[in-house]
Tab-separated table of C-alpha atoms in Angstrom:
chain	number	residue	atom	x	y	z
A	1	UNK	CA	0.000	0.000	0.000
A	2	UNK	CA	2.579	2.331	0.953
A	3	UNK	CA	4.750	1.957	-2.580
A	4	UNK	CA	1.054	2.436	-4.152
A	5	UNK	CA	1.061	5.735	-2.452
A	6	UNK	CA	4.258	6.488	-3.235
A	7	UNK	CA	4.211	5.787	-7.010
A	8	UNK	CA	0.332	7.658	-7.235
A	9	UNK	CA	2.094	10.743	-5.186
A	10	UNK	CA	5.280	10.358	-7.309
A	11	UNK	CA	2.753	10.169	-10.938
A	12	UNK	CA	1.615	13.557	-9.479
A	13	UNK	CA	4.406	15.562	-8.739
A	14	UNK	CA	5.524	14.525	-12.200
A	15	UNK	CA	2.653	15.542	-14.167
A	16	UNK	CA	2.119	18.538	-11.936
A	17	UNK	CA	6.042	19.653	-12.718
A	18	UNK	CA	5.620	18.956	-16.430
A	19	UNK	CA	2.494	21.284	-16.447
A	20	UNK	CA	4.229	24.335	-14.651
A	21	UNK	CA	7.438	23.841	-16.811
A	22	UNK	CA	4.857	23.812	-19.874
A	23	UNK	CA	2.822	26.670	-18.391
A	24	UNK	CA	6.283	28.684	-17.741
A	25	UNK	CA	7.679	27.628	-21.475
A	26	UNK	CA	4.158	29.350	-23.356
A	27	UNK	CA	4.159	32.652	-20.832
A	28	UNK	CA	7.890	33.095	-21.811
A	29	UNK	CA	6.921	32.535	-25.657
A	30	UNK	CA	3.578	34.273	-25.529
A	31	UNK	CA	5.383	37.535	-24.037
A	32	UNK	CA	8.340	37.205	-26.186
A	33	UNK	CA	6.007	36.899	-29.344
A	34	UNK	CA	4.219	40.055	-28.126
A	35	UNK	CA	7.348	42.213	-28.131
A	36	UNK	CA	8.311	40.554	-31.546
A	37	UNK	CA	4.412	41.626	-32.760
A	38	UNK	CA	5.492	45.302	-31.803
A	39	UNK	CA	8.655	45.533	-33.593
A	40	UNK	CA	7.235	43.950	-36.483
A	41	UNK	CA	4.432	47.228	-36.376
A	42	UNK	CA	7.620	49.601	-36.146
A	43	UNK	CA	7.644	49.902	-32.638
A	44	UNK	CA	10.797	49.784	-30.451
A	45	UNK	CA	9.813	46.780	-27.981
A	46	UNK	CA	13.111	45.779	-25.780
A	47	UNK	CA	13.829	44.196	-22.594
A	48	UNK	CA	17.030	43.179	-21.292
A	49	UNK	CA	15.607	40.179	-19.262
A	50	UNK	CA	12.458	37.753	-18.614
A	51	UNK	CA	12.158	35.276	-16.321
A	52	UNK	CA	9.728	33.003	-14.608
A	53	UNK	CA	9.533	31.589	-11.460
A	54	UNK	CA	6.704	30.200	-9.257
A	55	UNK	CA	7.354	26.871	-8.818
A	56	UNK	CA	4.841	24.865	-7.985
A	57	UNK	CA	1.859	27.028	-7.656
A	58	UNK	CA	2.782	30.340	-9.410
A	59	UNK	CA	3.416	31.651	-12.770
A	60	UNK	CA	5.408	35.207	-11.567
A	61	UNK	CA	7.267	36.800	-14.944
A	62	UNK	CA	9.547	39.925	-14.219
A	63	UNK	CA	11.150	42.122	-16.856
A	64	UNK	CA	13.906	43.955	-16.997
A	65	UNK	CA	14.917	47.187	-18.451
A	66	UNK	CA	11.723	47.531	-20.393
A	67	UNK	CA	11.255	49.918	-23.397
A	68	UNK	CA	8.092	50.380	-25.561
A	69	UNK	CA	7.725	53.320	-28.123
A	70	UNK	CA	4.773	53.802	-30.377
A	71	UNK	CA	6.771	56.252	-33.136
A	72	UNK	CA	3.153	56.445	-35.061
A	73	UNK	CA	0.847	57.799	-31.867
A	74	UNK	CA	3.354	59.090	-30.450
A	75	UNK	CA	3.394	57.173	-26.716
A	76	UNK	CA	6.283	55.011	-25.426
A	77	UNK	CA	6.505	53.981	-21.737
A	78	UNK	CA	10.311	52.845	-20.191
A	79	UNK	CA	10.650	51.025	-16.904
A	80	UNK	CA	13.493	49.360	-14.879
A	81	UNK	CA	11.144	46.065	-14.186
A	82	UNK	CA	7.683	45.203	-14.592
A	83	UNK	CA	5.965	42.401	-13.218
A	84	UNK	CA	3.231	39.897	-14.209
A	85	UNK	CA	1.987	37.734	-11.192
A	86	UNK	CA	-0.605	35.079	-11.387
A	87	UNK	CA	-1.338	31.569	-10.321
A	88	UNK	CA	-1.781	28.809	-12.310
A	89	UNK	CA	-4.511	27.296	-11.675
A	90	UNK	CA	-6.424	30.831	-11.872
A	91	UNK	CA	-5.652	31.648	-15.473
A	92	UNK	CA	-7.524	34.781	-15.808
A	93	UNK	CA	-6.332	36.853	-12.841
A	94	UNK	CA	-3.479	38.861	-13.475
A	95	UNK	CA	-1.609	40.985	-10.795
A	96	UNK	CA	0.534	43.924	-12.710
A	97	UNK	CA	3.481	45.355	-10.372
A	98	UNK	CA	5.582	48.698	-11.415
A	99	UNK	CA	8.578	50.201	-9.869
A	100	UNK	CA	8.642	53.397	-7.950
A	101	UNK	CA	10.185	55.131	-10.950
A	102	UNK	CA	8.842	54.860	-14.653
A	103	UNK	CA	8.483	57.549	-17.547
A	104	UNK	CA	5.764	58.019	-20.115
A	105	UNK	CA	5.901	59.539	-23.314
A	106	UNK	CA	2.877	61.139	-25.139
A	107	UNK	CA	1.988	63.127	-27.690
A	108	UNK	CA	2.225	66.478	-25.481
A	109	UNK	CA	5.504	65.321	-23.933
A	110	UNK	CA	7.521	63.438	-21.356
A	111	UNK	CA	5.524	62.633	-18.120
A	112	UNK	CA	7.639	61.167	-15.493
A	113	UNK	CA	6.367	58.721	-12.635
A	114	UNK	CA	7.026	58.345	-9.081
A	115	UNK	CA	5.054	55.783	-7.261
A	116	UNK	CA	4.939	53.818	-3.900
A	117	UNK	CA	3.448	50.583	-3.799
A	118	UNK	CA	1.835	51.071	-7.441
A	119	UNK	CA	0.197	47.918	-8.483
A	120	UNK	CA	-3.150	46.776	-10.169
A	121	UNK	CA	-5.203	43.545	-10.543
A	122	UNK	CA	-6.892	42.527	-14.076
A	123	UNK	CA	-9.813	39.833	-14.248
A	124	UNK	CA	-10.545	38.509	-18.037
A	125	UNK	CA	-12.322	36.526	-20.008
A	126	UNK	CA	-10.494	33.345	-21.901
A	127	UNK	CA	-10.386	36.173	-25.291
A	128	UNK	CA	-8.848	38.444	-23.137
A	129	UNK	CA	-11.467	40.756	-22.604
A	130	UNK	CA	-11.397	42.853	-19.352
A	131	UNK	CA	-14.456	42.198	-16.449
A	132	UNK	CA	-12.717	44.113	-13.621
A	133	UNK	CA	-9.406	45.689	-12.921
A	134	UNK	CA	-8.185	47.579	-9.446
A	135	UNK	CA	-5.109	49.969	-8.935
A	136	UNK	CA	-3.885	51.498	-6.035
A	137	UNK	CA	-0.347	53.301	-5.145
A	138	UNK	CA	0.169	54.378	-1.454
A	139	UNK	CA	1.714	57.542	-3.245
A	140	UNK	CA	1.732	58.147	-6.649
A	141	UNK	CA	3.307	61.508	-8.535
A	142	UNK	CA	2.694	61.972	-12.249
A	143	UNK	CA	4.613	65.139	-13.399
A	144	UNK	CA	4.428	66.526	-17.321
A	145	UNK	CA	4.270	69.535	-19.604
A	146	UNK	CA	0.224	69.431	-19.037
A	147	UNK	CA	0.020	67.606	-15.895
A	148	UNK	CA	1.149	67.725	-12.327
A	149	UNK	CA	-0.550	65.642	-9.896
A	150	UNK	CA	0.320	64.035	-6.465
A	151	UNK	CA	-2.312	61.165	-4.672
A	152	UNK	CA	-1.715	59.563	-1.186
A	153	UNK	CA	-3.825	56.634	-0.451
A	154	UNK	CA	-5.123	56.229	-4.244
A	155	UNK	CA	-7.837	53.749	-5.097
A	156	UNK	CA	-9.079	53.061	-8.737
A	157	UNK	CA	-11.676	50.673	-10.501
A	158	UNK	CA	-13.185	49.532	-13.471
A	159	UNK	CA	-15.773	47.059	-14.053
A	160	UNK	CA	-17.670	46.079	-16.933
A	161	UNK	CA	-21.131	46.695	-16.924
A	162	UNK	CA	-22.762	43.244	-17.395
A	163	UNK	CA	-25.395	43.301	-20.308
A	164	UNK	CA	-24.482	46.548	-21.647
A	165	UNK	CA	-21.683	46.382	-24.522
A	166	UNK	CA	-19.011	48.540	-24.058
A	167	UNK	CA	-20.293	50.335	-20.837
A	168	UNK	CA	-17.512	50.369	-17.911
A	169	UNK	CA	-18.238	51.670	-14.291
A	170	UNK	CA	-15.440	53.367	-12.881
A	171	UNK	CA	-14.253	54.519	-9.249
A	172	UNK	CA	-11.714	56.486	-8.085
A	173	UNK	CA	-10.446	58.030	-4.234
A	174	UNK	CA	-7.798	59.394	-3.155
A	175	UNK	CA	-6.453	60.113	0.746
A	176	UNK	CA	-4.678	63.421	-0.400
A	177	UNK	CA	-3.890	65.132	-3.651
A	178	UNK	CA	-1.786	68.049	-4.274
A	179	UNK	CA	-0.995	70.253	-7.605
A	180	UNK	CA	2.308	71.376	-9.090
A	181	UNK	CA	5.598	71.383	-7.252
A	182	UNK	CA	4.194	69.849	-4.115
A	183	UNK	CA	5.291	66.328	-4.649
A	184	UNK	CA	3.459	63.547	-2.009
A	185	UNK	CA	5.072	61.921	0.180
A	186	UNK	CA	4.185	59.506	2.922
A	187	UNK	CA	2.200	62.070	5.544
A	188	UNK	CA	2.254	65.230	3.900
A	189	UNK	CA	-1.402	65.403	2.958
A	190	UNK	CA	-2.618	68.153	0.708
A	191	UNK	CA	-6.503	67.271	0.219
A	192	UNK	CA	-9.182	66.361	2.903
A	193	UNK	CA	-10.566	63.455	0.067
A	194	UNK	CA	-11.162	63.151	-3.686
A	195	UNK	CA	-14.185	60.671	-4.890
A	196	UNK	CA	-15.178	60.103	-8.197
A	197	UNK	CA	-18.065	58.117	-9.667
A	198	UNK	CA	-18.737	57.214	-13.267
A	199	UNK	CA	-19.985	55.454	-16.433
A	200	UNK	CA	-17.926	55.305	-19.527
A	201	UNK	CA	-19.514	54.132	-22.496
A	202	UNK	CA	-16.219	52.987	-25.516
A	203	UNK	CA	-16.494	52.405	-28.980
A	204	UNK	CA	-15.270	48.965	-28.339
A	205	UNK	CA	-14.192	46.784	-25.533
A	206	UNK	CA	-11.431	46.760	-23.448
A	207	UNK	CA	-8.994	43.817	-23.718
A	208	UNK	CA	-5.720	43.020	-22.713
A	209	UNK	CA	-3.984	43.644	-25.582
A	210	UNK	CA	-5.446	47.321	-26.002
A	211	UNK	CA	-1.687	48.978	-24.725
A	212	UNK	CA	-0.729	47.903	-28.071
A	213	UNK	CA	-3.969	49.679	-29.865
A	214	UNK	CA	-5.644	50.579	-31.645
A	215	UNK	CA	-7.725	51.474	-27.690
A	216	UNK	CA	-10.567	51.769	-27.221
A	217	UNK	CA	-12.179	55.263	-27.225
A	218	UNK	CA	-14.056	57.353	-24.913
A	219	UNK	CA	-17.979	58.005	-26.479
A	220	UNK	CA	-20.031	59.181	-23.280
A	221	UNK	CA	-19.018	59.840	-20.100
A	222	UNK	CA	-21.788	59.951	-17.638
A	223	UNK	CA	-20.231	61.224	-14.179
A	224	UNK	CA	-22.415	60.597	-11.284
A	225	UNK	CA	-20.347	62.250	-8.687
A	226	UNK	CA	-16.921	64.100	-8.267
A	227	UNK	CA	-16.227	65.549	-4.803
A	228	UNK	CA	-12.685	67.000	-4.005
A	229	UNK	CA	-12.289	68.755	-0.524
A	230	UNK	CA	-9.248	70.434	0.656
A	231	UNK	CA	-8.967	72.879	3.859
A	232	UNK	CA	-12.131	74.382	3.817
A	233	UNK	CA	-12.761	74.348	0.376
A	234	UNK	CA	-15.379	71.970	-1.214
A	235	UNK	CA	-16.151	71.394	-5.175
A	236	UNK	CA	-18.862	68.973	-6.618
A	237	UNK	CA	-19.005	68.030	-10.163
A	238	UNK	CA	-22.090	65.708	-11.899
A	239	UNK	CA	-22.952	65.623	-15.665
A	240	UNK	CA	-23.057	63.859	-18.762
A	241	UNK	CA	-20.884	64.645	-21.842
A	242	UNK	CA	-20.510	63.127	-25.105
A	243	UNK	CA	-17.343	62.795	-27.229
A	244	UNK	CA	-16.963	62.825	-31.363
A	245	UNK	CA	-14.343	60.705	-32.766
A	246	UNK	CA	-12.146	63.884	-32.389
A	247	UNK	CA	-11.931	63.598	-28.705
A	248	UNK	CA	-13.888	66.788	-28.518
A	249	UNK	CA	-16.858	66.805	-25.952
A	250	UNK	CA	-20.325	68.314	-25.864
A	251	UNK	CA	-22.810	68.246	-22.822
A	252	UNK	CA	-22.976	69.808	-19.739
A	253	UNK	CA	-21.308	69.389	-15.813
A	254	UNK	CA	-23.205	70.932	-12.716
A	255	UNK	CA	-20.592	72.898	-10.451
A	256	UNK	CA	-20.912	73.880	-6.975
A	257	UNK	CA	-18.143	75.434	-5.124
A	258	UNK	CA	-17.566	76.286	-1.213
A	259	UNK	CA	-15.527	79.059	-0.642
A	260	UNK	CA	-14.905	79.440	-4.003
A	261	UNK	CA	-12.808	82.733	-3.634
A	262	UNK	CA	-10.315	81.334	-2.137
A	263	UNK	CA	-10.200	78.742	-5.067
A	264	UNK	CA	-9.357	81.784	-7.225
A	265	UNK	CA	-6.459	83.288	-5.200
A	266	UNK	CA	-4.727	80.071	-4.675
A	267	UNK	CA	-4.858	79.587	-8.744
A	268	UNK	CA	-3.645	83.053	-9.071
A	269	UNK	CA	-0.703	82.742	-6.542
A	270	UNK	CA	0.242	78.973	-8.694
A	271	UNK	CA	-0.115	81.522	-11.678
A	272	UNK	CA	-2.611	78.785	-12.878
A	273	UNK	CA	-4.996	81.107	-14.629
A	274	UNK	CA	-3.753	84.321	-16.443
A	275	UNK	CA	-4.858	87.337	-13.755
A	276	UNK	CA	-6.906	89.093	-16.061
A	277	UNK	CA	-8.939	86.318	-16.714
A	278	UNK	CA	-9.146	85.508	-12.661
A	279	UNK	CA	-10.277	88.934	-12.095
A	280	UNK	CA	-13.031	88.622	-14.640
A	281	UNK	CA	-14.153	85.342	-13.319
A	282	UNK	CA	-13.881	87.024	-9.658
A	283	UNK	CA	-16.438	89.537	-10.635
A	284	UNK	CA	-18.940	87.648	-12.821
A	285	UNK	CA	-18.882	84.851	-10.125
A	286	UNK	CA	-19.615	87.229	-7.487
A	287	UNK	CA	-23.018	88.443	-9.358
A	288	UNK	CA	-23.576	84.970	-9.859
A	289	UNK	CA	-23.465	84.189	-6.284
A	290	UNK	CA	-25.298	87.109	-5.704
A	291	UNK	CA	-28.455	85.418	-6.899
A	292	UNK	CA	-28.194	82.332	-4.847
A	293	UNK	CA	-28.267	84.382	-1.498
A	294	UNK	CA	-24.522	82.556	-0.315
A	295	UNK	CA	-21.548	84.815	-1.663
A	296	UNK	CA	-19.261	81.901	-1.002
A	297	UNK	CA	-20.986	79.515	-2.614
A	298	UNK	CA	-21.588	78.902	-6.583
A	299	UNK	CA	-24.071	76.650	-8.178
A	300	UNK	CA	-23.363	77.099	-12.263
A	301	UNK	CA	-22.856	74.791	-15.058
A	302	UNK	CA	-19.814	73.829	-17.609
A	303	UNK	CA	-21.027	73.518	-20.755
A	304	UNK	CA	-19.014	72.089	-23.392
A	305	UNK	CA	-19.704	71.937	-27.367
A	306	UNK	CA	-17.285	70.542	-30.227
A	307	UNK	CA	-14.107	71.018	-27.725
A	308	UNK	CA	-15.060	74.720	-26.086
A	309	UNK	CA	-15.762	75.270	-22.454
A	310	UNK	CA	-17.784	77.945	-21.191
A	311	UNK	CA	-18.553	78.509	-16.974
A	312	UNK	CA	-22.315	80.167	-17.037
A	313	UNK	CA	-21.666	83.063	-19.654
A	314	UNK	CA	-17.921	83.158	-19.111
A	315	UNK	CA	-16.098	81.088	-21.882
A	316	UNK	CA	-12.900	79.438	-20.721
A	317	UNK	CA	-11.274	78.372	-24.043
A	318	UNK	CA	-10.641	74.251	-25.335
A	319	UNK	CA	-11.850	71.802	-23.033
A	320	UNK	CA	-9.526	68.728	-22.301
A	321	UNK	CA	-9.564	66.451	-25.378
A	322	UNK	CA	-11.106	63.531	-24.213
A	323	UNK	CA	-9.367	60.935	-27.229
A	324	UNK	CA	-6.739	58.561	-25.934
A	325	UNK	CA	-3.808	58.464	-27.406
């Protein structure tokens, strides 16, 4: 009996190491025939290094020195290591790891990355199409030509909306957030709490392939609720806007803003907002709040056609282009 269990446990381990070693072998080729498929499009798709380990449970592939460039849109993304995690007997969960320093490349310029603890997890279907994907970074700072942000305690998620092709529900919060030149750092809150609720409706589905394009593109964006609170000051966002193939969005947000004068002296002092234009907003906001019997508090709309932004009767110029690149 006992060489019976011996030679049944033995059979096992056998067949269990010839699957991982199999399971390790395609990952390696499957990755490696994804970098080849780039190059082949004209990209630059390197890596110095990729291994797998995991052994007997895990399939855990790490690259190193990682370089992708897009010459056509424009994008390329660089790394020292990324990581794919995942187990094997759960094929379709995928755990993505970064390092605490990455840089991006787009269209509008370099964007460099600093990030604590930045990782995400993606759930999809055999075909590769995403259900549900979560990312958080215990600090994360994204600096670039057009953007400057800083999050503490940052919390994101997308899920596709069962039934309803090409609709995705996303979530977002954030501990702290600061602007430009204030870069987070482990207890140095800036923000009391950012939330954000939405639906995003694509022209097509996301998969895991779509970092090699062409993505998926933004059609409606339905946004439920967007709260950002920072020392004292409180603005609310909620509307529905709808995006031609341009990028360029038409619709309307609600806006209501606490203390919203001292929103406008802390964008003049960043020299966010030319002055002249400040003061104007200053004094047609302050009519405008006027008529809602709270000086410090504004209820007024954005509203956005073919690309331009206007607040009430004051237009502000291009809206954010809402195409990805």
């Amino acid at each position: 009996m006992n060489r019976l269990i011996f030679a049944v446990a033995a059979a096992l381990l056998i067949g269990w190491s010839g699957f991982w070693f199999m399971s390790s072998w395609t990952l390696k080729r499957d990755i490696s025939e994804w970098f080849d498929a780039r190059r082949a499009e004209g990209w630059q798709a390197d890596y110095t290094d990729l291994t797998v380990r995991g052994f007997p449970s895990r399939l855990d592939a790490t690259l190193t020195e990682v370089r992708l460039n897009d010459p056509v849109r424009g994008v390329g993304w660089e790394a020292p290591f990324f990581q794919i995690l995942g187990l094997t007997y759960r094929p379709g969960h995928l755990i993505l790891v970064w390092p605490d320093t990455q840089g991006l490349t787009l269209p509008s310029g370099p964007v460099a990355i600093d990030s604590t603890g930045l990782r995400a997890s993606v759930v999809h279907t055999s075909d590769g199409r995403i259900l549900r994907s979560n990312l958080e970074a215990e600090v994360l700072n994204i600096d670039g030509a057009q953007t400057t942000l800083a999050f503490a305690g940052l919390r994101a998620a997308l899920t596709d909306v069962a039934g309803a092709p090409n609709l995705y529900r996303v979530g977002l919060t954030a501990e702290a957030l600061a602007g430009p030149d204030v870069p987070m750092m482990p207890g140095t809150a800036r923000a009391d709490a950012l939330q954000l609720q939405a639906e995003l409706t694509f022209d097509g589905a996301w998969t895991v392939d779509a970092p090699s394009g062409p993505r998926p593109q933004p059609q409606r964006i339905d946004l439920r609720q967007a709260d950002y609170r920072f020392e004292g000051l409180e603005l609310n966002l909620a509307g529905r806007v709808d995006a031609d193939p341009q990028g360029r969005a038409t619709g309307k947000m609600t806006v209501r803003a606490v203390n919203w004068r001292d929103m406008l002296d802390r964008a003049r002092d960043a020299g966010q907002l030319p002055s002249g234009l400040i003061d104007t907003l200053e004094n047609a906001l302050s009519l405008a709040a006027g008529f809602n019997g709270n000086a410090n508090t504004l209820d007024l709309s954005l509203d956005f056609n073919e690309g331009r932004v206007s607040f009430g009767m004051i237009p502000l110029g291009k809206a954010p282009n809402l195409r990805i690149p």
